[in-house]
């Protein structure tokens, strides 16, 4: 299913591709996770362009964040960061922290206890301010729009305040809830994309090509399950 998606992305010559988390699941041993990660990375590497990685909770069932980033093919050393492409700004967030601010690592967490900790919130506010008038797209695994749901980031209200106060966030794209979804809060749209992993065979594939205009207007072209 990933190879089919990569073929589409290459054919469309997209600017970059971001996977929205849970790039790998747990095997019996840590060595299995590394092997699985290398196998899926090999397929993802068939992409002709740039790749970005959002950490999901399943990525950290047997691995630490450092181990995941070292083995997935990412060129960055930190799990939250930002970058510019053309007139747009992009932010990758990491919600894999426990309430006490400690990071998920090697299964030391409950998947429903998910937070974007305060240091990252402060970084986010500063980063959005530095972006000035650039329209910004936020990428995250867990859901920022429904903190009362098991899939939601419990510090979601605080993070949403940062996004609204910045005034330059065009959209949020997230994963985690496999069926997908959509919600708009305070003029910020939250798009939850369906999970590729659900169901066997190409008929159960799920991925999308997203076009963002410099004005912030967003168009989503879904493939496979809607």
C-alpha positions as semicolon CSV with decimal commas, in nm:
position;residue;x (nm);y (nm);z (nm)
1;X;0,000;0,000;0,000
2;X;0,286;0,238;0,076
3;X;0,452;0,158;-0,254
4;X;0,131;0,248;-0,439
5;X;0,119;0,578;-0,250
6;X;0,485;0,651;-0,324
7;X;0,426;0,584;-0,694
8;X;0,144;0,839;-0,687
9;X;0,357;1,096;-0,506
10;X;0,643;1,049;-0,754
11;X;0,409;1,078;-1,049
12;X;0,258;1,397;-0,906
13;X;0,602;1,539;-0,818
14;X;0,490;1,656;-0,475
15;X;0,710;1,902;-0,281
16;X;0,749;1,656;0,008
17;X;0,569;1,373;0,187
18;X;0,495;1,351;0,560
19;X;0,392;1,033;0,735
20;X;0,165;1,120;1,028
21;X;0,289;0,866;1,279
22;X;0,279;0,495;1,367
23;X;0,529;0,428;1,090
24;X;0,611;0,097;1,262
25;X;0,441;-0,129;1,516
26;X;0,588;-0,345;1,789
27;X;0,744;-0,684;1,725
28;X;0,832;-0,945;1,989
29;X;1,175;-0,786;2,046
30;X;1,339;-0,448;1,991
31;X;1,553;-0,598;1,713
32;X;1,231;-0,684;1,528
33;X;1,115;-0,322;1,545
34;X;1,443;-0,202;1,398
35;X;1,418;-0,465;1,123
36;X;1,056;-0,368;1,047
37;X;1,154;-0,001;1,043
38;X;1,434;-0,065;0,795
39;X;1,196;-0,264;0,573
40;X;0,930;0,009;0,558
41;X;1,199;0,277;0,523
42;X;1,328;0,099;0,212
43;X;0,988;0,135;0,046
44;X;0,944;0,495;0,162
45;X;1,291;0,574;0,024
46;X;1,162;0,504;-0,327
47;X;1,010;0,850;-0,301
48;X;1,198;1,086;-0,528
49;X;1,151;1,386;-0,300
50;X;1,178;1,493;0,060
51;X;1,037;1,287;0,348
52;X;0,921;1,402;0,693
53;X;0,839;1,191;0,997
54;X;0,584;1,255;1,271
55;X;0,626;1,032;1,575
56;X;0,331;0,814;1,677
57;X;0,278;0,617;1,996
58;X;0,329;0,280;1,824
59;X;0,671;0,397;1,702
60;X;0,781;0,406;2,067
61;X;0,648;0,075;2,199
62;X;0,996;-0,078;2,188
63;X;1,213;0,214;2,076
64;X;1,320;0,547;2,218
65;X;1,268;0,861;2,011
66;X;1,640;0,876;1,938
67;X;1,639;0,514;1,819
68;X;1,335;0,572;1,598
69;X;1,483;0,882;1,434
70;X;1,819;0,710;1,384
71;X;1,660;0,414;1,204
72;X;1,368;0,558;1,008
73;X;1,575;0,762;0,762
74;X;1,499;1,105;0,908
75;X;1,764;1,372;0,868
76;X;1,659;1,557;1,183
77;X;1,768;1,482;1,540
78;X;1,465;1,625;1,723
79;X;1,107;1,501;1,717
80;X;0,953;1,850;1,688
81;X;1,082;2,101;1,437
82;X;0,976;2,337;1,159
83;X;1,072;2,413;0,800
84;X;0,974;2,642;0,512
85;X;0,874;2,546;0,160
86;X;0,811;2,830;-0,079
87;X;0,578;3,086;0,082
88;X;0,459;2,840;0,347
89;X;0,576;2,737;0,695
90;X;0,537;2,383;0,833
91;X;0,555;2,267;1,194
92;X;0,599;1,906;1,309
93;X;0,481;1,847;1,667
94;X;0,543;1,556;1,905
95;X;0,259;1,472;2,145
96;X;0,433;1,163;2,281
97;X;0,486;1,294;2,633
98;X;0,326;1,190;2,961
99;X;0,150;1,436;3,190
100;X;0,464;1,481;3,398
101;X;0,651;1,595;3,086
102;X;0,861;1,281;3,048
103;X;0,889;1,138;2,696
104;X;0,742;0,813;2,569
105;X;1,018;0,555;2,538
106;X;1,021;0,176;2,505
107;X;0,658;0,137;2,610
108;X;0,679;0,333;2,937
109;X;0,340;0,497;2,871
110;X;-0,036;0,457;2,836
111;X;-0,142;0,564;2,486
112;X;-0,429;0,771;2,628
113;X;-0,190;0,978;2,843
114;X;-0,063;1,205;2,567
115;X;0,058;1,564;2,603
116;X;0,246;1,835;2,420
117;X;0,456;1,948;2,714
118;X;0,508;2,311;2,814
119;X;0,862;2,351;2,674
120;X;0,733;2,246;2,332
121;X;0,435;2,480;2,364
122;X;0,672;2,770;2,431
123;X;0,887;2,669;2,135
124;X;0,574;2,651;1,917
125;X;0,463;3,003;2,012
126;X;0,810;3,142;1,936
127;X;0,835;2,952;1,608
128;X;0,496;3,075;1,485
129;X;0,589;3,430;1,577
130;X;0,913;3,404;1,378
131;X;0,715;3,277;1,078
132;X;0,550;3,623;1,066
133;X;0,294;3,637;0,785
134;X;0,378;3,295;0,637
135;X;0,073;3,071;0,639
136;X;0,153;2,767;0,852
137;X;0,050;2,401;0,839
138;X;0,085;2,192;1,156
139;X;0,153;1,815;1,145
140;X;0,095;1,594;1,451
141;X;-0,003;1,234;1,525
142;X;-0,250;1,252;1,814
143;X;-0,561;1,465;1,783
144;X;-0,545;1,830;1,892
145;X;-0,919;1,890;1,852
146;X;-1,070;1,644;2,100
147;X;-0,890;1,628;2,436
148;X;-1,186;1,448;2,600
149;X;-1,152;1,156;2,359
150;X;-0,899;0,878;2,419
151;X;-0,724;0,978;2,095
152;X;-0,691;1,340;2,200
153;X;-0,394;1,541;2,323
154;X;-0,482;1,629;2,682
155;X;-0,307;1,965;2,656
156;X;-0,502;2,036;2,336
157;X;-0,679;2,351;2,464
158;X;-0,347;2,515;2,555
159;X;-0,194;2,423;2,218
160;X;-0,500;2,549;2,030
161;X;-0,470;2,883;2,210
162;X;-0,114;2,912;2,080
163;X;-0,233;2,838;1,725
164;X;-0,518;3,088;1,739
165;X;-0,311;3,364;1,899
166;X;-0,045;3,325;1,629
167;X;-0,307;3,406;1,366
168;X;-0,114;3,238;1,082
169;X;-0,216;2,871;1,109
170;X;-0,396;2,759;0,793
171;X;-0,459;2,394;0,889
172;X;-0,367;2,105;1,117
173;X;-0,319;1,753;0,977
174;X;-0,321;1,460;1,219
175;X;-0,355;1,081;1,230
176;X;-0,403;0,838;1,523
177;X;-0,782;0,795;1,489
178;X;-0,785;0,545;1,205
179;X;-1,126;0,631;1,065
180;X;-1,032;0,994;1,006
181;X;-1,237;1,302;1,077
182;X;-1,270;1,679;1,052
183;X;-1,341;1,961;1,292
184;X;-1,299;2,338;1,282
185;X;-1,228;2,532;1,601
186;X;-1,181;2,909;1,607
187;X;-1,127;2,921;1,230
188;X;-0,853;2,655;1,238
189;X;-0,944;2,333;1,048
190;X;-0,829;2,002;1,198
191;X;-0,804;1,726;0,937
192;X;-0,764;1,370;1,068
193;X;-0,652;1,156;0,775
194;X;-0,763;0,788;0,758
195;X;-0,497;0,531;0,843
196;X;-0,327;0,337;0,565
197;X;-0,282;0,040;0,799
198;X;-0,653;-0,044;0,828
199;X;-0,770;-0,345;0,625
200;X;-0,584;-0,576;0,383
201;X;-0,505;-0,512;0,020
202;X;-0,493;-0,209;-0,210
203;X;-0,868;-0,158;-0,180
204;X;-0,810;-0,048;0,182
205;X;-0,535;0,199;0,106
206;X;-0,560;0,555;0,240
207;X;-0,339;0,853;0,158
208;X;-0,380;1,203;0,020
209;X;-0,219;1,475;-0,189
210;X;-0,263;1,815;-0,027
211;X;-0,226;2,148;-0,203
212;X;-0,185;2,461;0,008
213;X;-0,201;2,804;-0,155
214;X;0,011;3,087;-0,015
215;X;-0,315;3,241;0,109
216;X;-0,367;2,937;0,331
217;X;-0,648;2,787;0,125
218;X;-0,616;2,408;0,135
219;X;-0,729;2,139;-0,109
220;X;-0,720;1,770;-0,013
221;X;-0,728;1,500;-0,280
222;X;-0,791;1,165;-0,105
223;X;-0,698;0,825;-0,245
224;X;-0,848;0,492;-0,136
225;X;-1,075;0,485;0,167
226;X;-1,246;0,821;0,238
